[in-house]
Each structure stands twice: as structure tokens, then as C-alpha cells.
PDB file of C-alpha atoms in Angstrom:
ATOM      1  CA  MET K   1      15.761 -13.874  -0.945  1.00  0.00           C
ATOM      2  CA  ARG K   2      14.402 -10.377  -1.462  1.00  0.00           C
ATOM      3  CA  LYS K   3      17.865  -8.921  -2.526  1.00  0.00           C
ATOM      4  CA  ILE K   4      18.222 -12.307  -5.142  1.00  0.00           C
ATOM      5  CA  ILE K   5      14.668 -11.591  -6.336  1.00  0.00           C
ATOM      6  CA  LEU K   6      15.246  -7.711  -6.729  1.00  0.00           C
ATOM      7  CA  ALA K   7      18.682  -8.503  -8.622  1.00  0.00           C
ATOM      8  CA  GLY K   8      17.068 -10.925 -10.854  1.00  0.00           C
ATOM      9  CA  ALA K   9      14.224  -8.483 -11.817  1.00  0.00           C
ATOM     10  CA  VAL K  10      16.640  -5.605 -12.415  1.00  0.00           C
ATOM     11  CA  LEU K  11      18.724  -7.981 -14.866  1.00  0.00           C
ATOM     12  CA  LEU K  12      15.437  -9.126 -16.297  1.00  0.00           C
ATOM     13  CA  THR K  13      14.217  -5.351 -16.681  1.00  0.00           C
ATOM     14  CA  THR K  14      17.973  -4.329 -18.283  1.00  0.00           C
ATOM     15  CA  ALA K  15      17.447  -7.059 -20.789  1.00  0.00           C
ATOM     16  CA  LEU K  16      13.892  -6.765 -21.798  1.00  0.00           C
ATOM     17  CA  GLY K  17      14.517  -2.719 -22.155  1.00  0.00           C
ATOM     18  CA  ALA K  18      17.483  -3.496 -24.616  1.00  0.00           C
ATOM     19  CA  SER K  19      15.428  -6.075 -26.559  1.00  0.00           C
ATOM     20  CA  SER K  20      12.660  -3.535 -26.785  1.00  0.00           C
ATOM     21  CA  PHE K  21      15.005  -1.149 -28.588  1.00  0.00           C
ATOM     22  CA  ALA K  22      16.073  -3.938 -30.811  1.00  0.00           C
ATOM     23  CA  MET K  23      12.416  -4.808 -31.482  1.00  0.00           C
ATOM     24  CA  ALA K  24      11.475  -1.238 -32.057  1.00  0.00           C
ATOM     25  CA  ASP K  25      14.229  -0.942 -34.796  1.00  0.00           C
ATOM     26  CA  LYS K  26      13.360  -4.672 -36.074  1.00  0.00           C
ATOM     27  CA  ALA K  27       9.701  -3.403 -36.187  1.00  0.00           C
ATOM     28  CA  ALA K  28      10.578  -0.343 -38.382  1.00  0.00           C
ATOM     29  CA  SER K  29      11.939  -2.485 -40.871  1.00  0.00           C
ATOM     30  CA  MET K  30       9.222  -5.107 -41.013  1.00  0.00           C
ATOM     31  CA  SER K  31       6.794  -5.601 -43.770  1.00  0.00           C
ATOM     32  CA  PRO K  32       3.226  -5.031 -43.440  1.00  0.00           C
ATOM     33  CA  GLU K  33       2.708  -9.182 -43.623  1.00  0.00           C
ATOM     34  CA  LYS K  34       5.250  -9.442 -41.013  1.00  0.00           C
ATOM     35  CA  MET K  35       3.587  -6.742 -38.861  1.00  0.00           C
ATOM     36  CA  GLN K  36       0.270  -8.431 -39.150  1.00  0.00           C
ATOM     37  CA  GLU K  37       1.733 -11.614 -38.093  1.00  0.00           C
ATOM     38  CA  ARG K  38       3.238 -10.144 -35.242  1.00  0.00           C
ATOM     39  CA  HIS K  39       0.027  -8.750 -34.367  1.00  0.00           C
ATOM     40  CA  ALA K  40      -1.714 -11.875 -34.208  1.00  0.00           C
ATOM     41  CA  SER K  41       0.965 -13.297 -31.939  1.00  0.00           C
ATOM     42  CA  MET K  42       0.497 -10.540 -29.687  1.00  0.00           C
ATOM     43  CA  CYS K  43      -3.064 -11.009 -29.636  1.00  0.00           C
ATOM     44  CA  SER K  44      -2.961 -14.900 -29.188  1.00  0.00           C
ATOM     45  CA  ASP K  45      -0.134 -14.473 -26.230  1.00  0.00           C
ATOM     46  CA  ARG K  46      -2.494 -12.008 -24.476  1.00  0.00           C
ATOM     47  CA  SER K  47      -5.274 -14.761 -24.391  1.00  0.00           C
ATOM     48  CA  ALA K  48      -2.814 -17.440 -23.357  1.00  0.00           C
ATOM     49  CA  ARG K  49      -1.691 -15.270 -20.437  1.00  0.00           C
ATOM     50  CA  GLU K  50      -5.214 -14.728 -18.942  1.00  0.00           C
ATOM     51  CA  ILE K  51      -5.704 -18.688 -19.129  1.00  0.00           C
ATOM     52  CA  GLY K  52      -2.416 -19.296 -17.552  1.00  0.00           C
ATOM     53  CA  HIS K  53      -3.266 -16.831 -14.750  1.00  0.00           C
ATOM     54  CA  LEU K  54      -6.609 -18.711 -14.238  1.00  0.00           C
ATOM     55  CA  ALA K  55      -4.153 -21.781 -13.576  1.00  0.00           C
ATOM     56  CA  TYR K  56      -2.294 -19.875 -10.990  1.00  0.00           C
ATOM     57  CA  LEU K  57      -5.288 -18.724  -9.512  1.00  0.00           C
ATOM     58  CA  GLN K  58      -6.725 -21.974  -9.246  1.00  0.00           C
ATOM     59  CA  GLU K  59      -3.671 -23.448  -7.627  1.00  0.00           C
ATOM     60  CA  LYS K  60      -3.602 -20.134  -5.292  1.00  0.00           C
ATOM     61  CA  LEU K  61      -7.380 -20.688  -4.490  1.00  0.00           C
ATOM     62  CA  LYS K  62      -7.269 -24.383  -3.938  1.00  0.00           C
ATOM     63  CA  PRO K  63     -10.984 -24.828  -4.383  1.00  0.00           C
ATOM     64  CA  THR K  64     -12.722 -27.607  -2.175  1.00  0.00           C
ATOM     65  CA  SER K  65     -14.987 -30.078  -3.910  1.00  0.00           C
ATOM     66  CA  ALA K  66     -18.060 -27.851  -2.761  1.00  0.00           C
ATOM     67  CA  GLN K  67     -16.312 -24.949  -4.641  1.00  0.00           C
ATOM     68  CA  THR K  68     -15.499 -26.580  -7.965  1.00  0.00           C
ATOM     69  CA  ALA K  69     -18.667 -25.831  -9.915  1.00  0.00           C
ATOM     70  CA  ALA K  70     -18.577 -22.043  -8.800  1.00  0.00           C
ATOM     71  CA  TRP K  71     -14.727 -22.201  -9.645  1.00  0.00           C
ATOM     72  CA  THR K  72     -15.366 -23.899 -13.062  1.00  0.00           C
ATOM     73  CA  LYS K  73     -18.486 -21.548 -14.018  1.00  0.00           C
ATOM     74  CA  TYR K  74     -15.923 -18.508 -13.526  1.00  0.00           C
ATOM     75  CA  ARG K  75     -12.896 -20.047 -15.149  1.00  0.00           C
ATOM     76  CA  ASP K  76     -15.067 -20.824 -18.078  1.00  0.00           C
ATOM     77  CA  ALA K  77     -16.511 -17.285 -18.137  1.00  0.00           C
ATOM     78  CA  LEU K  78     -13.168 -15.754 -17.907  1.00  0.00           C
ATOM     79  CA  THR K  79     -11.918 -18.147 -20.680  1.00  0.00           C
ATOM     80  CA  ALA K  80     -14.450 -17.311 -22.872  1.00  0.00           C
ATOM     81  CA  GLN K  81     -13.959 -13.614 -22.683  1.00  0.00           C
ATOM     82  CA  ALA K  82     -10.152 -14.071 -23.095  1.00  0.00           C
ATOM     83  CA  LYS K  83     -10.860 -15.814 -26.499  1.00  0.00           C
ATOM     84  CA  THR K  84     -13.469 -13.059 -27.517  1.00  0.00           C
ATOM     85  CA  ALA K  85     -11.014 -10.434 -26.628  1.00  0.00           C
ATOM     86  CA  GLU K  86      -8.505 -12.284 -28.820  1.00  0.00           C
ATOM     87  CA  GLN K  87     -10.867 -12.518 -31.804  1.00  0.00           C
ATOM     88  CA  ASN K  88     -11.574  -8.760 -31.077  1.00  0.00           C
ATOM     89  CA  CYS K  89      -7.713  -8.060 -31.433  1.00  0.00           C
ATOM     90  CA  LEU K  90      -7.412 -10.186 -34.395  1.00  0.00           C
ATOM     91  CA  THR K  91      -9.864  -8.065 -36.121  1.00  0.00           C
ATOM     92  CA  ARG K  92      -7.987  -4.864 -35.380  1.00  0.00           C
ATOM     93  CA  PRO K  93      -5.567  -3.891 -38.088  1.00  0.00           C
ATOM     94  CA  ALA K  94      -1.770  -4.126 -37.107  1.00  0.00           C
ATOM     95  CA  ARG K  95      -0.333  -0.571 -37.072  1.00  0.00           C
ATOM     96  CA  VAL K  96       2.133   0.260 -39.806  1.00  0.00           C
ATOM     97  CA  LYS K  97       5.109   2.279 -39.207  1.00  0.00           C
ATOM     98  CA  GLY K  98       4.244   6.033 -40.145  1.00  0.00           C
ATOM     99  CA  GLU K  99       0.522   5.618 -40.133  1.00  0.00           C
ATOM    100  CA  ARG K 100      -1.440   6.852 -37.548  1.00  0.00           C
ATOM    101  CA  PRO K 101      -5.374   6.735 -37.307  1.00  0.00           C
ATOM    102  CA  SER K 102      -6.951  10.203 -36.933  1.00  0.00           C
ATOM    103  CA  ILE K 103      -8.309  11.322 -33.484  1.00  0.00           C
ATOM    104  CA  VAL K 104     -11.868  10.674 -34.803  1.00  0.00           C
ATOM    105  CA  GLU K 105     -10.644   7.009 -35.353  1.00  0.00           C
ATOM    106  CA  ARG K 106      -8.865   6.535 -32.390  1.00  0.00           C
ATOM    107  CA  GLN K 107     -11.621   7.914 -30.288  1.00  0.00           C
ATOM    108  CA  ALA K 108     -13.937   5.390 -32.197  1.00  0.00           C
ATOM    109  CA  MET K 109     -11.648   2.480 -31.490  1.00  0.00           C
ATOM    110  CA  MET K 110     -11.234   3.365 -27.650  1.00  0.00           C
ATOM    111  CA  GLN K 111     -15.261   3.433 -27.586  1.00  0.00           C
ATOM    112  CA  LYS K 112     -15.251   0.161 -29.191  1.00  0.00           C
ATOM    113  CA  GLY K 113     -12.753  -1.167 -26.737  1.00  0.00           C
ATOM    114  CA  LEU K 114     -14.549   0.030 -23.969  1.00  0.00           C
ATOM    115  CA  GLU K 115     -17.792  -1.320 -24.706  1.00  0.00           C
ATOM    116  CA  ALA K 116     -16.111  -4.884 -25.239  1.00  0.00           C
ATOM    117  CA  LYS K 117     -14.748  -4.467 -21.855  1.00  0.00           C
ATOM    118  CA  LEU K 118     -17.960  -3.515 -20.277  1.00  0.00           C
ATOM    119  CA  ALA K 119     -19.772  -6.401 -21.890  1.00  0.00           C
ATOM    120  CA  SER K 120     -16.877  -8.776 -20.773  1.00  0.00           C
ATOM    121  CA  LEU K 121     -17.629  -7.436 -17.089  1.00  0.00           C
ATOM    122  CA  LYS K 122     -21.073  -7.905 -17.263  1.00  0.00           C
ATOM    123  CA  ALA K 123     -20.689 -11.538 -18.678  1.00  0.00           C
ATOM    124  CA  THR K 124     -18.376 -12.722 -15.850  1.00  0.00           C
ATOM    125  CA  GLN K 125     -19.856 -10.762 -12.984  1.00  0.00           C
ATOM    126  CA  PRO K 126     -22.462 -13.159 -11.938  1.00  0.00           C
ATOM    127  CA  ALA K 127     -19.871 -16.215 -12.250  1.00  0.00           C
ATOM    128  CA  LEU K 128     -17.502 -14.101 -10.008  1.00  0.00           C
ATOM    129  CA  GLN K 129     -20.177 -13.350  -7.444  1.00  0.00           C
ATOM    130  CA  GLY K 130     -21.198 -17.171  -7.208  1.00  0.00           C
ATOM    131  CA  LEU K 131     -17.634 -18.107  -6.653  1.00  0.00           C
ATOM    132  CA  TYR K 132     -16.738 -15.232  -4.212  1.00  0.00           C
ATOM    133  CA  ALA K 133     -19.950 -16.069  -2.397  1.00  0.00           C
ATOM    134  CA  SER K 134     -18.671 -19.886  -1.690  1.00  0.00           C
ATOM    135  CA  LEU K 135     -15.218 -18.780  -0.919  1.00  0.00           C
ATOM    136  CA  THR K 136     -13.627 -18.868   2.759  1.00  0.00           C
ATOM    137  CA  ASP K 137     -12.467 -15.916   4.101  1.00  0.00           C
ATOM    138  CA  GLU K 138      -8.901 -16.660   3.537  1.00  0.00           C
ATOM    139  CA  GLN K 139      -9.643 -17.862  -0.226  1.00  0.00           C
ATOM    140  CA  LYS K 140     -11.503 -14.315  -0.761  1.00  0.00           C
ATOM    141  CA  GLN K 141      -8.217 -12.482   0.421  1.00  0.00           C
ATOM    142  CA  VAL K 142      -6.227 -14.588  -1.954  1.00  0.00           C
ATOM    143  CA  LEU K 143      -8.749 -13.541  -4.768  1.00  0.00           C
ATOM    144  CA  ASP K 144      -8.921  -9.978  -3.939  1.00  0.00           C
ATOM    145  CA  ARG K 145      -5.165  -9.855  -3.917  1.00  0.00           C
ATOM    146  CA  GLU K 146      -4.381 -12.042  -6.819  1.00  0.00           C
ATOM    147  CA  GLY K 147      -7.668 -12.033  -9.055  1.00  0.00           C
ATOM    148  CA  GLY K 148      -6.867  -8.460 -10.024  1.00  0.00           C
ATOM    149  CA  ASN K 149      -8.938  -6.766 -12.321  1.00  0.00           C
ATOM    150  CA  ARG K 150      -7.477  -8.086 -15.461  1.00  0.00           C
ATOM    151  CA  HIS K 151     -10.088  -6.778 -17.762  1.00  0.00           C
ATOM    152  CA  PHE K 152      -8.434  -3.349 -17.479  1.00  0.00           C
ATOM    153  CA  ALA K 153      -4.715  -4.248 -17.388  1.00  0.00           C
ATOM    154  CA  SER K 154      -4.024  -2.361 -20.538  1.00  0.00           C
ATOM    155  CA  TRP K 155      -5.145   0.926 -19.319  1.00  0.00           C
ATOM    156  CA  ARG K 156      -4.841   1.163 -15.560  1.00  0.00           C
ATOM    157  CA  GLY K 157      -3.541   4.398 -13.895  1.00  0.00           C
ATOM    158  CA  HIS K 158      -0.920   6.297 -16.352  1.00  0.00           C
ATOM    159  CA  GLY K 159       0.268   4.869 -19.490  1.00  0.00           C
ATOM    160  CA  ARG K 160       0.707   1.070 -19.726  1.00  0.00           C
ATOM    161  CA  HIS K 161       2.688   0.640 -16.109  1.00  0.00           C
ATOM    162  CA  GLY K 162      -0.104   1.551 -14.016  1.00  0.00           C
ATOM    163  CA  GLY K 163       0.214   4.540 -11.520  1.00  0.00           C
ATOM    164  CA  GLY K 164      -2.133   6.381  -8.899  1.00  0.00           C
ATOM    165  CA  MET K 165      -4.150   3.845  -6.508  1.00  0.00           C
ATOM    166  CA  GLU K 166      -2.762   0.875  -8.698  1.00  0.00           C
ATOM    167  CA  TYR K 167       0.515   1.474  -7.776  1.00  0.00           C
ATOM    168  CA  LYS K 168      -0.401   2.363  -3.832  1.00  0.00           C
ATOM    169  CA  ALA K 169      -2.066  -1.146  -3.814  1.00  0.00           C
ATOM    170  CA  ARG K 170       0.658  -3.174  -5.554  1.00  0.00           C
ATOM    171  CA  PHE K 171       3.348  -1.209  -3.156  1.00  0.00           C
ATOM    172  CA  GLU K 172       1.176  -2.098   0.043  1.00  0.00           C
ATOM    173  CA  ARG K 173       0.644  -5.738  -1.290  1.00  0.00           C
ATOM    174  CA  HIS K 174       4.531  -6.388  -1.930  1.00  0.00           C
ATOM    175  CA  HIS K 175       6.089  -4.264   0.765  1.00  0.00           C
ATOM    176  CA  ASP K 176       3.488  -4.954   4.031  1.00  0.00           C
ATOM    177  CA  LYS K 177       3.740  -1.047   4.636  1.00  0.00           C
ATOM    178  CA  PRO K 178       1.930   2.071   3.329  1.00  0.00           C
ATOM    179  CA  ALA K 179       2.965   3.479   0.032  1.00  0.00           C
ATOM    180  CA  PRO K 180       4.957   6.526   0.332  1.00  0.00           C
ATOM    181  CA  GLU K 181       2.955   9.706  -0.366  1.00  0.00           C
ATOM    182  CA  ALA K 182       3.507  11.363  -3.965  1.00  0.00           C
ATOM    183  CA  PRO K 183       5.052  14.597  -3.776  1.00  0.00           C
ATOM    184  CA  VAL K 184       2.379  17.449  -4.082  1.00  0.00           C
ATOM    185  CA  GLU K 185       3.515  19.679  -7.043  1.00  0.00           C
ATOM    186  CA  GLN K 186       3.213  23.395  -6.535  1.00  0.00           C
TER     187      GLN K 186
END
């Protein structure tokens, strides 16, 4: 079963890789209006994925009737933050080929993004604490494993694909054994 899943993942990765080259070429020839439309679609897709993840998490946690109020408060807090993040995303201009913000502008954008993420964490923390306190030990394990820290999904570790401790945690979670140590550079 694991080999079939792995083979499917390899095929999917290959297909996505090929399509990303085609998309990059297509993006280079897009009009600014099309780029803005594509940007808006990516913003709403991110929000939809977050809401979909909450449905998945609810199915995995299977909250009891006694936990429903805490779950609903948590879900609503994260849904509100996902919608806020979508609106923040939509206010950022789409990148236009050949135009790159200055280092001052990039740093200001980074600061604004970090402040928004911090506000999001502060807004959702009380609901998370309430939910976590109501869960059984088994449910806490599920939330610890599957809940993740999706607030920082776009800048975990190195680059967009994660790295460092996040890689080790994912490896250990999926392989049920310690991650191999990274080679030490000399």
C-alpha cells in the first residue's frame, strides 16, 4: 500500500513540476489584469484550503457533544482568521513580471505580514486553549499531529517546502522512526 501511495506521489509531483514550468511560461505572457485575477484566485484558494483542513480536523477529532462548543469556537476563530488573511492577500498587488519591490518595500511587506500572523495567533489562542483543555489524551495527540501550525505554513524552515525541525517532525510522524541526521558541513 505504501509503495502505491509513493508511486502516486511521484507521478503527481512529476505532473505538477511539468505544469509549473508551463504555468511560469504562461505567467510571463499574462496581462496585468490576468495576473491580478490569478492572484485573487490564489488568495481565495488559500482560505478554502484552511477551511477544508478544519473539516478534515473535525472528522479526525470527532468532538463529543460536550466538546462541540469548544470546537465551534475554535473553528469559527480560525475561519475568521482565514477570511482576514484572504482579505489581506487581496489587498497586496499581484507581482508583475520584471517588477521587483525594493528591499525597503519588501521588508515593510514582511513586517506587515508578520504583524498580521501575530494578530492571528493572539486572536485564535484562547479558542485553541479552550478546545485543547476539553480534549481527551487521544484527541490531543491527533490535534498535536494534524492541527499543525498553519499560521506559518508559508515560511516554515527554508524556502516554501519547510526544513529543519519541521522536516524532522514530518519524517518521524510519517515513518515512525527518527529522522536521519543531516550531514555536518566542514
